Every structure is written in C-alpha cells, then in structure tokens.
Amino acid sequence: MEKKSKVLIVGGTGYLGKRLVKASLVEGHETYVLYRPEIGVDIEKVQLLLSFKEQGAKLVTGSLHDHQSLVNAVKQVDVVISAISGVHIRSHQILLQLKLRFLPSEFGTDPARMEHALEPGRVTFDDKMVVRKAIEDANIPHTYVSANCFAGYFLGGLYQLGTIMPSRDSVILYGDGSVKAITVDEDDIAKYTIKSIDDPRTLNKTVYIRPPENILSQLEIVQIWEQLIGKELKKSSISAEQFLSSMKGQSYAEQVGMVHYYHVCFEGCLANFEIKEEDDGVEACKLYPEVKYTTVYQYMKRYL
Ligand code: NDP
C-alpha cells in the first residue's frame, strides 16, 4: 500500500481546522497540529490540542512569527493545510520555500472568480489571491479548496445574515429567493480536503465542493425547513439595493460579511459557472463518490 502523506494542519484549533485534524486522523495520515505559543492560557484550546494528541496527532510548537519554528514544523511533513482565520491570512513566504503541497486557507468562494467583488468584502478575495500568487510564483505544489457556504452559518440562518438558528415564524428572502447557492457540511469539507491531498488529480487544481443535492436557492432551503417543521413561514423580501444601502453605518466586519452574502445570494456567484478542466477546476463529489455527503435536508434536521 502506498504510504500516506504526512500532514501539518495550521489553525487546527479553529472552527474548520479541528474538523480537518479529525478527518486526517480518520484517514490514517500521520497528522501534525501547529501549537502556537500565542494561545497562552486559553484553556479550551489547550484541552482541544490535548484531545488531538490523545487521538494520535502530534503537536508541534510554532508560530507564523517565528521563521525557524515553521521551517522545523514543515520539514516533518509532505502537505500543509492552513485553516487560519480569514482576516489573518497574508502572504507567508516562509512556507513557500519548501517542497511540499500547500493548501492555503481558502475554503469559500473561489477568489479567482471575484475580481468584480464590492468593497469592503473584496478584501477576503484579494488577500487570498495575494497568497495564491506567492504560491504560484514560487512554484509550490498546491491545491485550492473552494468549499462554498459553511452549513452552520448559512443553513442555520436560512441564509439570513446575523442569525444562525432557523426561525419557526418568518424569513426575509433575498429578492424572490430564487438564486442558487451551495452549502456544505463542515465535516464533509474536511473529508473532501483530506481526500484531495494525496491525489494527483487535484495537484495544482481548484477543488470545488458542489454536492449535487445541496445546490439550492434560499427559497428551496426555506421550503425544506417548512417541510421539517410542518408549518409555513411568513415571508418578506429585501431587494439588492435595499440590502446594499443597509450596509451604511455597519461595522467594517459586518460590511465584509454583507458583501459576501450579496455576491452569494443576489448574484449567485457560487453556482453561476461550470467547472472546467481547462480552468484547472475539478469537482470533489465526482472525484470521491464514496463520500456520502450530508444533504441540506439531513443537516437541517439537527435544528428540530
Ligand atoms: P477560525 O477563526 O475558527 O480559525 C482560527 C484559527 O486560526 C485558530 O486555530 C488560530 O490558531 C489560527 N490563527 C489565528 N490567528 C493566527 C495567526 N496570526 N497565526 C497562525 N494561526 C492563527 O477560522 P475558520 O475555521 O472560521 O476559517 C478558516 C477558513 O475558512 C478561512 O479561510 C475562512 O475565510 C474560511 N471560511 C469560510 C466560510 C464559508 O462559509 N465558506 C465561513 C467561515 C470561514 P490558535 O488557536 O493557535 O490561535
């Protein structure tokens, strides 16, 4: 049997990162998790790291601010997956000098398709493109994972911003709610990501996670929820113009989030293109049909 890649996960204590650690261990990879001295006395994080250790992961101390510590960490592995929080991601040249496959912290909308994105939300895409450019300029083998919408944020709120528990009374639709988006269970994102790291078909490619049954409009998601609770929600609607003008006066972070929702829910930026080989795109659900992904219907049952 071919030897499985050794993996270092940076950001392993994060929302997505902890799922990546778990999926990597389940798939039998020797798994290293970066333990940053910066976490100080954050007892929850330390406990989480210890639980990874118990499950067979190796903790390696290192910081993105300490070059040598990172070099030591990445020397031990074949693949680095970064899932650090979006706002912190910059071009970390340090990792790029080494010959390993790198999966930068992406896991959302494909930034290469967001040149037209609005301010200030475009910062996420611009930053992710800066990292891509550095990776490609340095000829680092890579895989970009475009994971579309995290289910916990988007399904929990019936695609409404600022709420992550579905209402049993009412919902505000973006326009007529008919624009298609794509939602993925975070544990499935982790599984597909780990599947991709030893796969030559994903080398230097963008892996799009598009579970066929989860390509749904906001209205279709609301209907699934209505079916589950056996009740119709009161529906109102907000136009794109109203939505964008409601950004004024919001905090910077809120405005960034609103722009992302605008592109997903009004423009349909996740599902309005075909994945093509000539664009270096591949589709995770086609590559790994053995993964039984969680459908929107199954995911939403947990809110009952
Ligand atoms: P989290 O905010 O949960 O991740 C925090 C992690 O980042 C922690 O492990 C933390 O490590 C690490 N971290 C924070 N600052 C630094 C730093 N300066 N140096 C090194 N590590 C640092 O992230 P998410 O899981 O929410 O996001 C991961 C990716 O997923 C991002 O690229 C984000 O854009 C994307 N995303 C996509 C969404 C979607 O719907 N598609 C939704 C949300 C995120 P430590 O514990 O050591 O401090």
Short mmCIF file of C-alpha atoms and ligand atoms in Angstrom, two decimals:
data_model
loop_
_atom_site.label_atom_id
_atom_site.label_comp_id
_atom_site.label_asym_id
_atom_site.label_seq_id
_atom_site.Cartn_x
_atom_site.Cartn_y
_atom_site.Cartn_z
CA MET A 1 0.00 0.00 0.00
CA GLU A 2 1.27 3.46 -0.86
CA LYS A 3 2.42 5.47 2.09
CA LYS A 4 0.06 8.25 3.06
CA SER A 5 1.28 11.82 3.21
CA LYS A 6 2.22 13.34 6.50
CA VAL A 7 0.10 16.40 7.13
CA LEU A 8 0.62 19.56 9.12
CA ILE A 9 -2.52 21.48 9.98
CA VAL A 10 -2.10 25.14 10.79
CA GLY A 11 -5.14 26.63 12.51
CA GLY A 12 -6.14 23.20 13.86
CA THR A 13 -7.88 24.73 16.84
CA GLY A 14 -10.26 26.71 14.62
CA TYR A 15 -13.81 26.04 13.53
CA LEU A 16 -12.85 24.27 10.32
CA GLY A 17 -9.34 23.30 11.42
CA LYS A 18 -10.44 20.94 14.17
CA ARG A 19 -12.52 19.02 11.64
CA LEU A 20 -9.51 18.79 9.33
CA VAL A 21 -7.47 17.29 12.15
CA LYS A 22 -10.17 14.71 12.82
CA ALA A 23 -10.65 13.80 9.16
CA SER A 24 -6.92 13.46 8.64
CA LEU A 25 -6.59 11.09 11.61
CA VAL A 26 -9.58 9.05 10.44
CA GLU A 27 -7.97 8.65 7.01
CA GLY A 28 -4.81 7.35 8.69
CA HIS A 29 -2.46 10.22 7.93
CA GLU A 30 0.35 10.98 10.29
CA THR A 31 -1.09 14.26 11.49
CA TYR A 32 0.76 17.20 12.99
CA VAL A 33 -1.03 20.17 14.52
CA LEU A 34 0.66 23.50 14.99
CA TYR A 35 0.52 24.62 18.59
CA ARG A 36 1.11 28.34 18.82
CA PRO A 37 2.64 29.80 21.97
CA GLU A 38 0.34 32.80 21.31
CA ILE A 39 -2.65 30.88 22.67
CA GLY A 40 -1.21 31.45 26.15
CA VAL A 41 -3.58 30.29 28.87
CA ASP A 42 -6.57 29.64 26.63
CA ILE A 43 -7.60 26.51 28.46
CA GLU A 44 -10.21 25.43 25.88
CA LYS A 45 -7.62 25.43 23.10
CA VAL A 46 -5.07 23.59 25.20
CA GLN A 47 -7.69 20.96 26.07
CA LEU A 48 -8.57 20.61 22.39
CA LEU A 49 -4.91 20.18 21.47
CA LEU A 50 -4.51 17.55 24.17
CA SER A 51 -7.52 15.68 22.85
CA PHE A 52 -5.92 15.67 19.38
CA LYS A 53 -2.79 14.24 20.97
CA GLU A 54 -4.84 11.53 22.63
CA GLN A 55 -6.29 10.63 19.25
CA GLY A 56 -2.81 10.21 17.79
CA ALA A 57 -1.93 13.66 16.45
CA LYS A 58 1.49 15.14 17.09
CA LEU A 59 1.63 18.66 18.44
CA VAL A 60 4.40 20.84 17.06
CA THR A 61 5.19 24.19 18.54
CA GLY A 62 5.50 27.03 16.11
CA SER A 63 4.38 30.49 15.22
CA LEU A 64 3.93 32.28 11.94
CA HIS A 65 6.06 34.99 13.51
CA ASP A 66 8.95 32.60 14.13
CA HIS A 67 10.51 31.54 10.85
CA GLN A 68 12.71 28.78 12.22
CA SER A 69 9.87 27.18 14.15
CA LEU A 70 7.83 26.95 10.97
CA VAL A 71 10.71 25.53 8.96
CA ASN A 72 11.15 22.86 11.63
CA ALA A 73 7.44 22.07 11.55
CA VAL A 74 7.05 21.83 7.80
CA LYS A 75 10.24 19.76 7.41
CA GLN A 76 8.43 16.87 9.08
CA VAL A 77 5.55 16.67 6.61
CA ASP A 78 4.57 16.35 2.94
CA VAL A 79 1.45 18.53 2.96
CA VAL A 80 0.50 21.69 4.81
CA ILE A 81 -3.15 22.62 5.20
CA SER A 82 -3.78 26.06 6.54
CA ALA A 83 -7.15 26.91 8.03
CA ILE A 84 -6.27 30.04 9.91
CA SER A 85 -8.92 32.68 10.31
CA GLY A 86 -9.51 34.74 7.21
CA VAL A 87 -8.53 38.15 8.49
CA HIS A 88 -5.06 36.99 9.44
CA ILE A 89 -4.09 35.48 6.17
CA ARG A 90 -1.27 37.22 4.35
CA SER A 91 1.49 36.07 2.12
CA HIS A 92 3.58 33.81 4.32
CA GLN A 93 6.65 33.39 2.13
CA ILE A 94 8.28 31.19 4.73
CA LEU A 95 6.22 28.17 3.80
CA LEU A 96 6.76 28.73 0.16
CA GLN A 97 10.44 27.90 0.10
CA LEU A 98 9.84 24.27 0.81
CA LYS A 99 8.89 21.46 -1.46
CA LEU A 100 5.53 20.36 -0.20
CA ARG A 101 1.97 20.56 -1.25
CA PHE A 102 0.30 23.57 0.27
CA LEU A 103 -3.40 24.07 0.85
CA PRO A 104 -3.84 27.69 1.82
CA SER A 105 -6.71 28.86 3.98
CA GLU A 106 -9.42 29.31 1.36
CA PHE A 107 -12.49 27.09 1.87
CA GLY A 108 -15.07 29.50 0.49
CA THR A 109 -15.91 31.34 -2.72
CA ASP A 110 -13.25 30.90 -5.42
CA PRO A 111 -11.35 34.20 -5.14
CA ALA A 112 -10.14 33.91 -8.74
CA ARG A 113 -13.73 34.50 -9.86
CA MET A 114 -14.28 37.55 -7.66
CA GLU A 115 -12.35 40.28 -9.41
CA HIS A 116 -15.54 42.31 -9.57
CA ALA A 117 -16.37 41.93 -5.85
CA LEU A 118 -17.56 45.00 -3.96
CA GLU A 119 -15.71 46.89 -1.25
CA PRO A 120 -15.02 46.23 1.55
CA GLY A 121 -15.80 42.49 1.33
CA ARG A 122 -13.42 42.00 -1.54
CA VAL A 123 -10.53 42.14 0.96
CA THR A 124 -11.02 38.40 1.61
CA PHE A 125 -10.69 37.54 -2.07
CA ASP A 126 -7.86 40.00 -2.68
CA ASP A 127 -5.86 38.61 0.24
CA LYS A 128 -6.43 35.04 -0.85
CA MET A 129 -5.23 35.95 -4.36
CA VAL A 130 -2.07 37.51 -2.92
CA VAL A 131 -1.35 34.19 -1.24
CA ARG A 132 -2.11 32.27 -4.45
CA LYS A 133 0.24 34.47 -6.43
CA ALA A 134 3.04 33.91 -3.95
CA ILE A 135 2.44 30.14 -4.08
CA GLU A 136 2.41 30.06 -7.86
CA ASP A 137 5.37 32.44 -8.28
CA ALA A 138 7.38 30.13 -6.05
CA ASN A 139 6.19 27.03 -7.95
CA ILE A 140 4.86 25.42 -4.82
CA PRO A 141 2.64 22.41 -5.47
CA HIS A 142 -0.80 23.35 -4.25
CA THR A 143 -4.48 22.56 -4.07
CA TYR A 144 -7.12 25.23 -3.57
CA VAL A 145 -10.34 24.13 -1.95
CA SER A 146 -13.44 26.12 -2.83
CA ALA A 147 -15.91 24.88 -0.22
CA ASN A 148 -18.79 27.26 -0.89
CA CYS A 149 -21.01 28.05 2.14
CA PHE A 150 -20.36 26.54 5.57
CA ALA A 151 -23.66 24.92 6.53
CA GLY A 152 -23.58 26.13 10.13
CA TYR A 153 -23.61 29.77 9.10
CA PHE A 154 -25.85 29.63 6.07
CA LEU A 155 -28.41 26.90 6.75
CA GLY A 156 -28.68 27.79 10.41
CA GLY A 157 -29.87 31.26 9.43
CA LEU A 158 -31.92 30.20 6.39
CA TYR A 159 -29.31 32.26 4.54
CA GLN A 160 -30.10 35.39 6.55
CA LEU A 161 -27.14 37.31 7.85
CA GLY A 162 -26.78 37.73 11.61
CA THR A 163 -28.72 34.67 12.70
CA ILE A 164 -27.64 31.04 12.88
CA MET A 165 -30.72 29.35 14.36
CA PRO A 166 -33.61 28.95 11.93
CA SER A 167 -36.79 30.84 12.78
CA ARG A 168 -40.09 28.99 13.04
CA ASP A 169 -42.07 32.16 12.25
CA SER A 170 -40.65 34.29 9.49
CA VAL A 171 -37.88 34.74 6.97
CA ILE A 172 -36.57 37.56 4.81
CA LEU A 173 -35.85 36.47 1.26
CA TYR A 174 -33.15 37.98 -0.90
CA GLY A 175 -35.25 39.24 -3.79
CA ASP A 176 -37.55 36.36 -4.69
CA GLY A 177 -35.17 33.88 -3.06
CA SER A 178 -34.55 32.02 -6.30
CA VAL A 179 -30.78 32.44 -6.70
CA LYS A 180 -28.92 29.15 -6.35
CA ALA A 181 -26.17 28.77 -3.78
CA ILE A 182 -24.23 25.78 -2.48
CA THR A 183 -23.96 24.66 1.13
CA VAL A 184 -21.60 22.06 2.57
CA ASP A 185 -21.42 20.42 5.98
CA GLU A 186 -18.13 21.48 7.56
CA ASP A 187 -17.20 17.87 8.38
CA ASP A 188 -17.65 17.00 4.72
CA ILE A 189 -15.41 19.91 3.73
CA ALA A 190 -12.75 18.40 5.96
CA LYS A 191 -13.25 14.91 4.47
CA TYR A 192 -13.01 16.07 0.86
CA THR A 193 -9.98 18.20 1.69
CA ILE A 194 -8.12 15.28 3.23
CA LYS A 195 -9.08 13.02 0.31
CA SER A 196 -7.53 15.54 -2.08
CA ILE A 197 -4.08 15.78 -0.55
CA ASP A 198 -2.61 12.57 -1.96
CA ASP A 199 -4.47 12.73 -5.24
CA PRO A 200 -2.55 13.61 -8.42
CA ARG A 201 -5.85 14.72 -9.99
CA THR A 202 -6.04 17.66 -7.58
CA LEU A 203 -2.43 18.78 -7.86
CA ASN A 204 -2.26 22.46 -8.80
CA LYS A 205 -6.02 22.50 -9.20
CA THR A 206 -9.01 24.12 -7.57
CA VAL A 207 -11.25 21.55 -5.95
CA TYR A 208 -14.85 22.76 -5.87
CA ILE A 209 -17.12 21.06 -3.35
CA ARG A 210 -20.52 21.03 -5.01
CA PRO A 211 -22.74 18.32 -3.54
CA PRO A 212 -25.41 17.99 -6.23
CA GLU A 213 -28.33 17.86 -3.80
CA ASN A 214 -27.07 20.95 -1.95
CA ILE A 215 -27.20 23.34 -4.90
CA LEU A 216 -30.34 25.11 -3.75
CA SER A 217 -31.91 28.53 -3.65
CA GLN A 218 -32.78 30.27 -0.40
CA LEU A 219 -36.44 29.60 -1.09
CA GLU A 220 -35.79 25.88 -1.59
CA ILE A 221 -33.95 25.79 1.72
CA VAL A 222 -36.84 27.57 3.43
CA GLN A 223 -39.20 25.00 1.91
CA ILE A 224 -37.11 22.14 3.29
CA TRP A 225 -37.29 23.75 6.73
CA GLU A 226 -41.04 24.29 6.39
CA GLN A 227 -41.44 20.65 5.49
CA LEU A 228 -39.46 19.64 8.58
CA ILE A 229 -41.42 21.84 11.00
CA GLY A 230 -44.74 21.27 9.26
CA LYS A 231 -45.50 24.97 9.03
CA GLU A 232 -45.17 27.81 6.53
CA LEU A 233 -43.04 30.80 7.45
CA LYS A 234 -44.14 34.39 6.92
CA LYS A 235 -42.08 35.70 4.04
CA SER A 236 -40.92 39.19 3.24
CA SER A 237 -38.30 40.29 0.80
CA ILE A 238 -35.35 42.63 0.58
CA SER A 239 -34.08 43.94 -2.75
CA ALA A 240 -30.39 44.09 -3.66
CA GLU A 241 -30.49 47.91 -3.47
CA GLN A 242 -32.07 47.88 -0.02
CA PHE A 243 -29.61 45.25 1.16
CA LEU A 244 -26.60 47.22 -0.05
CA SER A 245 -27.83 50.51 1.34
CA SER A 246 -28.38 48.87 4.73
CA MET A 247 -24.60 48.39 4.89
CA LYS A 248 -24.09 52.05 5.72
CA GLY A 249 -23.29 52.61 9.35
CA GLN A 250 -22.43 48.96 9.99
CA SER A 251 -19.03 47.94 11.35
CA TYR A 252 -16.25 47.02 8.95
CA ALA A 253 -16.54 43.31 9.79
CA GLU A 254 -20.30 43.38 9.23
CA GLN A 255 -19.87 45.11 5.90
CA VAL A 256 -17.35 42.49 4.80
CA GLY A 257 -19.87 39.77 5.66
CA MET A 258 -22.70 41.59 3.91
CA VAL A 259 -20.74 41.86 0.69
CA HIS A 260 -20.13 38.10 0.77
CA TYR A 261 -23.84 37.46 1.27
CA TYR A 262 -24.65 39.89 -1.53
CA HIS A 263 -22.48 38.02 -4.03
CA VAL A 264 -23.75 34.62 -2.91
CA CYS A 265 -27.45 35.39 -2.53
CA PHE A 266 -28.17 38.07 -5.13
CA GLU A 267 -25.51 37.47 -7.74
CA GLY A 268 -25.30 33.68 -7.39
CA CYS A 269 -21.50 33.67 -7.59
CA LEU A 270 -21.16 30.09 -6.32
CA ALA A 271 -23.26 28.25 -8.85
CA ASN A 272 -23.31 30.52 -11.89
CA PHE A 273 -20.35 28.89 -13.67
CA GLU A 274 -19.33 25.50 -14.93
CA ILE A 275 -16.31 23.74 -13.52
CA LYS A 276 -13.90 23.11 -16.39
CA GLU A 277 -10.70 21.13 -16.62
CA GLU A 278 -9.16 23.77 -18.83
CA ASP A 279 -9.60 26.25 -15.94
CA ASP A 280 -7.82 23.77 -13.64
CA GLY A 281 -11.06 23.02 -11.83
CA VAL A 282 -12.18 19.65 -10.50
CA GLU A 283 -15.28 18.64 -8.58
CA ALA A 284 -14.86 16.87 -5.25
CA CYS A 285 -18.11 14.89 -5.31
CA LYS A 286 -17.20 13.43 -8.70
CA LEU A 287 -13.65 12.59 -7.61
CA TYR A 288 -14.77 10.98 -4.34
CA PRO A 289 -18.20 9.43 -4.87
CA GLU A 290 -17.50 7.19 -1.87
CA VAL A 291 -18.01 10.16 0.46
CA LYS A 292 -21.65 10.13 1.49
CA TYR A 293 -22.11 13.83 1.98
CA THR A 294 -24.71 15.36 4.26
CA THR A 295 -27.65 16.77 2.37
CA VAL A 296 -29.31 20.03 3.33
CA TYR A 297 -32.34 18.06 4.48
CA GLN A 298 -30.22 15.87 6.79
CA TYR A 299 -28.30 18.86 8.13
CA MET A 300 -31.42 20.85 8.89
CA LYS A 301 -32.92 18.03 10.94
CA ARG A 302 -30.50 18.87 13.71
CA TYR A 303 -32.38 22.13 14.34
CA LEU A 304 -35.68 20.40 15.04
P1 NDP B 1 -11.20 30.32 12.86
O1 NDP B 1 -11.33 31.78 13.15
O2 NDP B 1 -12.05 29.37 13.60
O3 NDP B 1 -9.69 29.86 12.99
C1 NDP B 1 -8.91 30.23 13.94
C2 NDP B 1 -7.58 29.51 13.74
O4 NDP B 1 -6.67 30.42 13.14
C3 NDP B 1 -7.09 29.07 15.08
O5 NDP B 1 -6.66 27.73 15.01
C4 NDP B 1 -5.94 30.02 15.31
O6 NDP B 1 -4.87 29.40 15.94
C5 NDP B 1 -5.50 30.39 13.90
N1 NDP B 1 -4.87 31.70 13.89
C6 NDP B 1 -5.43 32.88 14.18
N2 NDP B 1 -4.51 33.85 14.07
C7 NDP B 1 -3.36 33.26 13.69
C8 NDP B 1 -2.06 33.72 13.41
N3 NDP B 1 -1.75 35.01 13.49
N4 NDP B 1 -1.14 32.81 13.07
C9 NDP B 1 -1.45 31.49 12.97
N5 NDP B 1 -2.66 30.99 13.22
C10 NDP B 1 -3.60 31.87 13.57
O7 NDP B 1 -11.26 30.12 11.27
P2 NDP B 1 -12.40 29.46 10.38
O8 NDP B 1 -12.37 27.98 10.59
O9 NDP B 1 -13.64 30.25 10.60
O10 NDP B 1 -11.86 29.84 8.92
C11 NDP B 1 -10.97 29.01 8.17
C12 NDP B 1 -11.08 29.37 6.68
O11 NDP B 1 -12.43 29.12 6.24
C13 NDP B 1 -10.77 30.84 6.34
O12 NDP B 1 -10.02 30.87 5.13
C14 NDP B 1 -12.11 31.47 6.12
O13 NDP B 1 -12.06 32.53 5.18
C15 NDP B 1 -12.94 30.29 5.59
N6 NDP B 1 -14.35 30.42 5.96
C16 NDP B 1 -15.29 30.10 5.01
C17 NDP B 1 -16.64 30.19 5.32
C18 NDP B 1 -17.65 29.80 4.30
O14 NDP B 1 -18.87 29.88 4.58
N7 NDP B 1 -17.22 29.34 3.16
C19 NDP B 1 -17.11 30.61 6.65
C20 NDP B 1 -16.04 30.86 7.59
C21 NDP B 1 -14.71 30.78 7.23
P3 NDP B 1 -4.63 29.49 17.51
O15 NDP B 1 -5.66 28.60 18.14
O16 NDP B 1 -3.26 28.97 17.63
O17 NDP B 1 -4.81 30.93 17.90
#
